[in-house]
CSV table of C-alpha atoms in Angstrom, one decimal:
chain,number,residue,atom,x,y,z
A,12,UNK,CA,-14.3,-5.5,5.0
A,13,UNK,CA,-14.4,-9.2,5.9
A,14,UNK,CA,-11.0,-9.5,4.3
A,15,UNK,CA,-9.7,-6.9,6.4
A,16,UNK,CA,-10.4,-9.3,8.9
A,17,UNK,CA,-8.3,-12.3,7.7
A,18,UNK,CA,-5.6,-10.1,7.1
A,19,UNK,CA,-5.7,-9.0,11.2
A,20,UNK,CA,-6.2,-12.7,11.8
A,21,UNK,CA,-3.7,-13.8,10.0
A,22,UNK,CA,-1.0,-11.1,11.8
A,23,UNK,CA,-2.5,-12.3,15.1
A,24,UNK,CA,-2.0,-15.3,14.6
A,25,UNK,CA,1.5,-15.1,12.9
A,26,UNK,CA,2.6,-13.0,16.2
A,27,UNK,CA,1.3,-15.5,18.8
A,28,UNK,CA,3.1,-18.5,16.8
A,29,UNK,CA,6.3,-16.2,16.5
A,30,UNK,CA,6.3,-15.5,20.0
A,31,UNK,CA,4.7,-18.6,21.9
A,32,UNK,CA,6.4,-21.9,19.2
A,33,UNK,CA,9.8,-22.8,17.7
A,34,UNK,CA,8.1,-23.4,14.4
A,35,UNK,CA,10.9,-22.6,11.1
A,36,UNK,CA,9.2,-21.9,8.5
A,37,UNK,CA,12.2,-21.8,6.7
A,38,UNK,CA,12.5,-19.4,3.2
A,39,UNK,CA,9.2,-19.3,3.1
A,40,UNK,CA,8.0,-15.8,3.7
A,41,UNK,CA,10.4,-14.5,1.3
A,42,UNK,CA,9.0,-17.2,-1.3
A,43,UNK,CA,5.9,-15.8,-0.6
A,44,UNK,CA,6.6,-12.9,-0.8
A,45,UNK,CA,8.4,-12.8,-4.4
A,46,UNK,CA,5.0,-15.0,-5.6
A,47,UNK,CA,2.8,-11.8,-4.4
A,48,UNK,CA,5.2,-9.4,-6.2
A,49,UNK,CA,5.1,-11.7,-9.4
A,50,UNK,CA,1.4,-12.0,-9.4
A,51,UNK,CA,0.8,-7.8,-8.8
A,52,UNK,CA,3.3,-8.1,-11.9
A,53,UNK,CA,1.0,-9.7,-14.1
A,54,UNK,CA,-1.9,-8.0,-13.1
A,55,UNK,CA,-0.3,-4.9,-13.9
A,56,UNK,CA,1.1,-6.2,-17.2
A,57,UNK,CA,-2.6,-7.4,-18.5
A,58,UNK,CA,-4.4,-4.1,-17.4
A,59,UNK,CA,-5.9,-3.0,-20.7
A,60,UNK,CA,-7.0,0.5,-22.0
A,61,UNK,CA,-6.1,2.4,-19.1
A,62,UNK,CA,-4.0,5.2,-21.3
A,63,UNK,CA,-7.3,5.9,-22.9
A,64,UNK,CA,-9.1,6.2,-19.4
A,65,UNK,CA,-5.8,8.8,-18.8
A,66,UNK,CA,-6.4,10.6,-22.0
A,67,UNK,CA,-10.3,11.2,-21.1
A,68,UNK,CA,-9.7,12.4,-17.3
A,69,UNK,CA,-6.6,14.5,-18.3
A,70,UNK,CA,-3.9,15.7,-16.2
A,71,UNK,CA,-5.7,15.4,-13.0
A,72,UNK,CA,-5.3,11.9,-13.5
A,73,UNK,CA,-1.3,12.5,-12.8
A,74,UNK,CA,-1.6,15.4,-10.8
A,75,UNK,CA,-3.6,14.2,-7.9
A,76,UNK,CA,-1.2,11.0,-7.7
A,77,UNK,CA,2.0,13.3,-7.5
A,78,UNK,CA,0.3,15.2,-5.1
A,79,UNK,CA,0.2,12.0,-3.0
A,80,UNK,CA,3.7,10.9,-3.7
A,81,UNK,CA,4.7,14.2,-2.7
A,82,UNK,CA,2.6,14.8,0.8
A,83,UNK,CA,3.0,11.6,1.6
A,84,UNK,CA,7.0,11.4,1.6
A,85,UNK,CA,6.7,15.2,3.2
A,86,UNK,CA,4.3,14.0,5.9
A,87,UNK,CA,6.9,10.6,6.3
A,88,UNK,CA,9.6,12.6,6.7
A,89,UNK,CA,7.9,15.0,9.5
A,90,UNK,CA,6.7,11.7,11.1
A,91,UNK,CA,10.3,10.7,11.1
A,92,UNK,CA,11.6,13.8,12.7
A,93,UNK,CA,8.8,13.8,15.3
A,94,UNK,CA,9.2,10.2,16.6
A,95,UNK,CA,13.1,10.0,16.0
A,96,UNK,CA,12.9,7.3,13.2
A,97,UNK,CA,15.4,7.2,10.9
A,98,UNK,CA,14.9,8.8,7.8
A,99,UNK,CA,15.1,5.5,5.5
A,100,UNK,CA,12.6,4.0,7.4
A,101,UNK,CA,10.2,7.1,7.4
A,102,UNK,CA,10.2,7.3,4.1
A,103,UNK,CA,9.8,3.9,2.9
A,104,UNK,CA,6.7,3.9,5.3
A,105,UNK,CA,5.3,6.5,3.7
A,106,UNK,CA,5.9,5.3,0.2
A,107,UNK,CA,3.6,2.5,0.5
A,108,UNK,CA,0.2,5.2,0.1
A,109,UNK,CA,-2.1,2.8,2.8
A,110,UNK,CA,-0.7,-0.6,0.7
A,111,UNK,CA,-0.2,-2.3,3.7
A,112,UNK,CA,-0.4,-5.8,1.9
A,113,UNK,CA,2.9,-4.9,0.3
A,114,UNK,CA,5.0,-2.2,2.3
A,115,UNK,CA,4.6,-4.6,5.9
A,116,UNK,CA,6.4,-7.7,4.2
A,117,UNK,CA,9.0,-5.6,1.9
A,118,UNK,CA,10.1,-3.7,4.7
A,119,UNK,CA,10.0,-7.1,7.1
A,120,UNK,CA,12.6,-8.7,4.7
A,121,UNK,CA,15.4,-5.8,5.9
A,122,UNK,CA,13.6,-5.6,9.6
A,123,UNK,CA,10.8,-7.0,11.2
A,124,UNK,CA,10.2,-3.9,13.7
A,125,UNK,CA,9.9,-1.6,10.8
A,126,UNK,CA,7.8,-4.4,8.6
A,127,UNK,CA,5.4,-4.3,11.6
A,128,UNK,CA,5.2,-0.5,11.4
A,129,UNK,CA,4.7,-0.3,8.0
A,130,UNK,CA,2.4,-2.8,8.1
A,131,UNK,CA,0.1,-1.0,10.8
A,132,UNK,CA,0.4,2.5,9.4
A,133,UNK,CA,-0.7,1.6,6.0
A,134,UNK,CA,-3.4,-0.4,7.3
A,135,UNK,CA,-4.4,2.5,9.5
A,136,UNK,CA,-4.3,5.3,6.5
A,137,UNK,CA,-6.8,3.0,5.1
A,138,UNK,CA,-8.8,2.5,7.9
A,139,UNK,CA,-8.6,6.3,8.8
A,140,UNK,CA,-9.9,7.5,5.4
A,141,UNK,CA,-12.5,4.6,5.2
A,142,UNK,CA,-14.1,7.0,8.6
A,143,UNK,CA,-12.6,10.8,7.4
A,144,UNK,CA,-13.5,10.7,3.9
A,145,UNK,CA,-17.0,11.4,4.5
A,146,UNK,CA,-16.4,13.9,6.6
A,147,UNK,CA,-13.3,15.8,5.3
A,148,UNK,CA,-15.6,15.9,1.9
A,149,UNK,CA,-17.7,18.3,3.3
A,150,UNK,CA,-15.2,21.1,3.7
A,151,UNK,CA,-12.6,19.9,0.9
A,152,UNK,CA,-13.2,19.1,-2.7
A,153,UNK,CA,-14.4,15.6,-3.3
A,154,UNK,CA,-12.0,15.1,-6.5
A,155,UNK,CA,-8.9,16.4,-3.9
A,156,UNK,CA,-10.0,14.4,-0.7
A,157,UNK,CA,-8.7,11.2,-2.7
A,158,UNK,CA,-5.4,11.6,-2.2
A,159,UNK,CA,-6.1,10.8,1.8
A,160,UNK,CA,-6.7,6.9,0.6
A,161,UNK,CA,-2.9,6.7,-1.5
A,162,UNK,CA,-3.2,3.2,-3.3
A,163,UNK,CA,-6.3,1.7,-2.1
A,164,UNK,CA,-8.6,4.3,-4.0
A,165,UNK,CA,-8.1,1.5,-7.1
A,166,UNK,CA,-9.9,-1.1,-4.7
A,167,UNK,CA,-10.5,-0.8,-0.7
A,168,UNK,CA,-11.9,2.4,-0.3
A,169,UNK,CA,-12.9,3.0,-4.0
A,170,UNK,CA,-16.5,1.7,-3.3
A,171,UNK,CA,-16.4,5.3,-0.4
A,172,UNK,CA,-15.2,7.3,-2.8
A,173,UNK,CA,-17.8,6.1,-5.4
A,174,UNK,CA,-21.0,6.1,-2.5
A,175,UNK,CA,-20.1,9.3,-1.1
A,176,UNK,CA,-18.3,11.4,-3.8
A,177,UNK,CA,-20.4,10.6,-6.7
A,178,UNK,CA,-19.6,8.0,-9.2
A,179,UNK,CA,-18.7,11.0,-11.5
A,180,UNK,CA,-15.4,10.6,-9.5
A,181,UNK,CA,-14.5,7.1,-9.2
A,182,UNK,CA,-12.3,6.8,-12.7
A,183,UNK,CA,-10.6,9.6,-11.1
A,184,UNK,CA,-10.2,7.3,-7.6
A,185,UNK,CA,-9.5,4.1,-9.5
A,186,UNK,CA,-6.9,5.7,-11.9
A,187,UNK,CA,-5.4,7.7,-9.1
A,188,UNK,CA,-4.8,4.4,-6.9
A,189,UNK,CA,-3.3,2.7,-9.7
A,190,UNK,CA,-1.1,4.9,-10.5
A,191,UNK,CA,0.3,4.6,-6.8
A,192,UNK,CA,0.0,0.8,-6.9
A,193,UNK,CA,2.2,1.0,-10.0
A,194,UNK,CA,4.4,3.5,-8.1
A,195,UNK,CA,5.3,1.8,-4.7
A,196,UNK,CA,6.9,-1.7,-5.6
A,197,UNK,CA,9.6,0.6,-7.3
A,198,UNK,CA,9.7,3.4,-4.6
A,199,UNK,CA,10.1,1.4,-1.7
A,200,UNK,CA,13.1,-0.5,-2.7
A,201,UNK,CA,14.9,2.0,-4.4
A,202,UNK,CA,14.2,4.4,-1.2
A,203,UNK,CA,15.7,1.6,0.9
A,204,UNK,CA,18.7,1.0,-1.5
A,205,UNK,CA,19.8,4.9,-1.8
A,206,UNK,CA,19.2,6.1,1.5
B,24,UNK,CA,16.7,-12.0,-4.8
B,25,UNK,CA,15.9,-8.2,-5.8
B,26,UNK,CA,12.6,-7.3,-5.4
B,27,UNK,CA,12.6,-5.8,-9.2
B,28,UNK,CA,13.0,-8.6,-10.8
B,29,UNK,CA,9.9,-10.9,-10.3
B,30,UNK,CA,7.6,-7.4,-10.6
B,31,UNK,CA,9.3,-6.4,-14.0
B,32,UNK,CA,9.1,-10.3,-14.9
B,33,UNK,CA,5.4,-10.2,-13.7
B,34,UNK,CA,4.5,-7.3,-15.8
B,35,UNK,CA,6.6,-8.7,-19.3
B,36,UNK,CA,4.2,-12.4,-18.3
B,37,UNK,CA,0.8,-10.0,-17.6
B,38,UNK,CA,1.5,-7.9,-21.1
B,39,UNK,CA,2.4,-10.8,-23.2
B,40,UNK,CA,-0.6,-13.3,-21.9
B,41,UNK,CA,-2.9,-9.8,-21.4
B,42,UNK,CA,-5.4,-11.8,-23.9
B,43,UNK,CA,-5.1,-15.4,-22.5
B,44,UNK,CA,-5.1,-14.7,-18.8
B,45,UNK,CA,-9.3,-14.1,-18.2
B,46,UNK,CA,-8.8,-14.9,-14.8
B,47,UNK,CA,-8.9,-12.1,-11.6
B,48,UNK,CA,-5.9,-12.4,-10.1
B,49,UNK,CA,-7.6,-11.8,-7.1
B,50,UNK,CA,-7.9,-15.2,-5.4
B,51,UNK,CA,-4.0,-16.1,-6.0
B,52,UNK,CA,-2.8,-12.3,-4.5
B,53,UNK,CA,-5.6,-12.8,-1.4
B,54,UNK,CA,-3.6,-16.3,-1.0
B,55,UNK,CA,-0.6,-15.1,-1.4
B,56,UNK,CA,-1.3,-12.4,1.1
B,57,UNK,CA,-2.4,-14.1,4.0
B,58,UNK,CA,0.2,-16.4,4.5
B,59,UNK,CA,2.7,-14.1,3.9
B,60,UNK,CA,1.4,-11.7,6.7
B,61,UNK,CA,1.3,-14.6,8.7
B,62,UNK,CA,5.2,-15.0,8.4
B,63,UNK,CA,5.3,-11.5,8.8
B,64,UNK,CA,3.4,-11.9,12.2
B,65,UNK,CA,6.0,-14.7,13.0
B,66,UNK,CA,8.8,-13.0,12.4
B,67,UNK,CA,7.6,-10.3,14.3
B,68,UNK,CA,6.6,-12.2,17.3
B,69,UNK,CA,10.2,-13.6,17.8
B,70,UNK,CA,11.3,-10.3,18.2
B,71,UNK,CA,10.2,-7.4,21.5
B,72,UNK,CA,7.9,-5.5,20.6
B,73,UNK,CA,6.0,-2.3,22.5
B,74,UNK,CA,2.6,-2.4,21.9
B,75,UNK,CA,1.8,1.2,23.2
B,76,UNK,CA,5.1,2.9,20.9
B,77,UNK,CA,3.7,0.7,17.9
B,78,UNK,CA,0.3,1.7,17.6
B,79,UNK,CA,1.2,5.7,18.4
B,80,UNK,CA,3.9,5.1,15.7
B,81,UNK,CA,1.3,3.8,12.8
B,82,UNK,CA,-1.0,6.3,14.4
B,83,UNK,CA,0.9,9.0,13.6
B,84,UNK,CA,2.5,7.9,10.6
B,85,UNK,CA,-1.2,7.4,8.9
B,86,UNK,CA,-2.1,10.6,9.9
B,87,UNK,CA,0.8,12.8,8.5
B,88,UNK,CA,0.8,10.9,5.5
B,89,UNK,CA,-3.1,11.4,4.5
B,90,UNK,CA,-2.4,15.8,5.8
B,91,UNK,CA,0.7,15.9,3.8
B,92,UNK,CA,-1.4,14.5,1.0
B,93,UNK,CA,-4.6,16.5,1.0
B,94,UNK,CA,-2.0,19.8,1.9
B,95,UNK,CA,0.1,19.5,-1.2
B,96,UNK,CA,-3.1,18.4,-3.3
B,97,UNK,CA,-5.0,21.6,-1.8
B,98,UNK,CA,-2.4,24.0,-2.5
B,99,UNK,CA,-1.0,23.1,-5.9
B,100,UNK,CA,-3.3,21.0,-7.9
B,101,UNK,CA,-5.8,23.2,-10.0
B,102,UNK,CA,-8.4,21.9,-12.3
């Protein structure tokens, strides 16, 4: 949680130097930005023995991340229609499944409005299932109600899902955030090229 | 620069150094993240923003995503 609050620090801060100095910074948000991209490469690339961890939970390990993929581009596209967004931007949005760390600054390299809005809904799914998922638990299966935390069930929120669904299901969390956190660097982009 | 090209490179450096790298890649990402969100906050304060239409935007955005998600995991995923 205490790094949650860097991260609003740091956009706080960001906006009040944005708005109130002439600083240039130069190329150095999108430098930055293709070091973070690099890095969650390599992290992905050195995960070890997680197509045995897929083998033991079965298809509910791919199921409940499709599910996500699926809702969450439905529920982007019915956000879209409602607040007269365009559809590119709806959907990329949506793609990022609460990881705001990465959908705010890929979609502030095409526009800053939109990186802002992706940044905040993300951040917001998070924060929304860090208070819901206790609660929506009790009328909806605990293995189900992970799909309301997208991406951050591999790390943010997986320490909720593990206190109040039983650690029975947090393989089932971890696996289903990371296959969404292996998903959305590709989605995004290619969402943004084709549409 | 295409944003698929330092995550596919990324992934080939992970897999081939997946034995020598023993170190979380935590502390670089965190590092990595802050001051990019910074810039992010920079770019985004040189440009008008409303306040109110942002936050009901991400509001409902959040929330349509997470119902879309537990609808279509609800209705067709069966154990």
């Amino acid at each position: 949680m205490s790094f949650l609050y860097l991260v609003i620090s740091s956009l706080l801060l960001g906006i009040l130097a944005g708005k109130y100095t002439t600083l240039d910074f130069g190329n150095l948000y999108e430098f930055m930005l293709y070091l973070l991209i690099f890095i969650i490469g390599i992290d992905i690339g050195k995960s070890k023995g997680l197509r045995e961890e897929l083998k033991k939970l079965g298809k509910l390990s791919l199921l409940l991340p499709a599910s996500t993929v699926v809702g969450s581009l439905a529920g982007g596209f019915l956000a879209s229609l409602l607040l007269k967004v365009p559809l590119k931007w709806g959907l990329a949005i949506s793609a990022g499944f609460g990881w705001y760390s990465l959908t705010g600054p890929l979609l502030a390299t095409y526009s800053p409005m939109y990186g802002v809005i992706g940044f905040l809904a993300n951040l917001t799914r998070e924060i929304l299932t860090i208070i819901f998922y206790p609660l929506a638990i009790k009328k909806v299966p605990k293995e189900k109600a992970i799909v309301m935390g997208g991406a951050t069930t591999m790390d943010t929120t997986l320490p909720l899902m593990a206190k109040f669904g039983g650690t029975e299901i947090t393989l089932l969390a971890f696996v289903h955030g990371f296959v969404l956190t292996a998903i959305a660097p590709f989605l995004i982009p290619l969402i943004l090229q084709l549409l | 620069m295409n944003i698929f090209i330092p995550l596919l490179l990324g992934i080939v450096v992970g897999y081939l150094l997946r034995n020598r790298i023993r170190a979380s890649m935590d502390k670089p990402m965190s590092a990595a993240l802050l001051f990019l969100i910074f810039f992010m906050g920079v770019e985004a304060g040189r440009v008008e923003i409303d306040a109110l239409k942002l936050f009901v935007s991400s509001l409902i955005f959040a929330s349509f995503t997470i119902l879309g998600s537990l609808f279509v995991a609800l209705l067709g995923v069966r154990r």
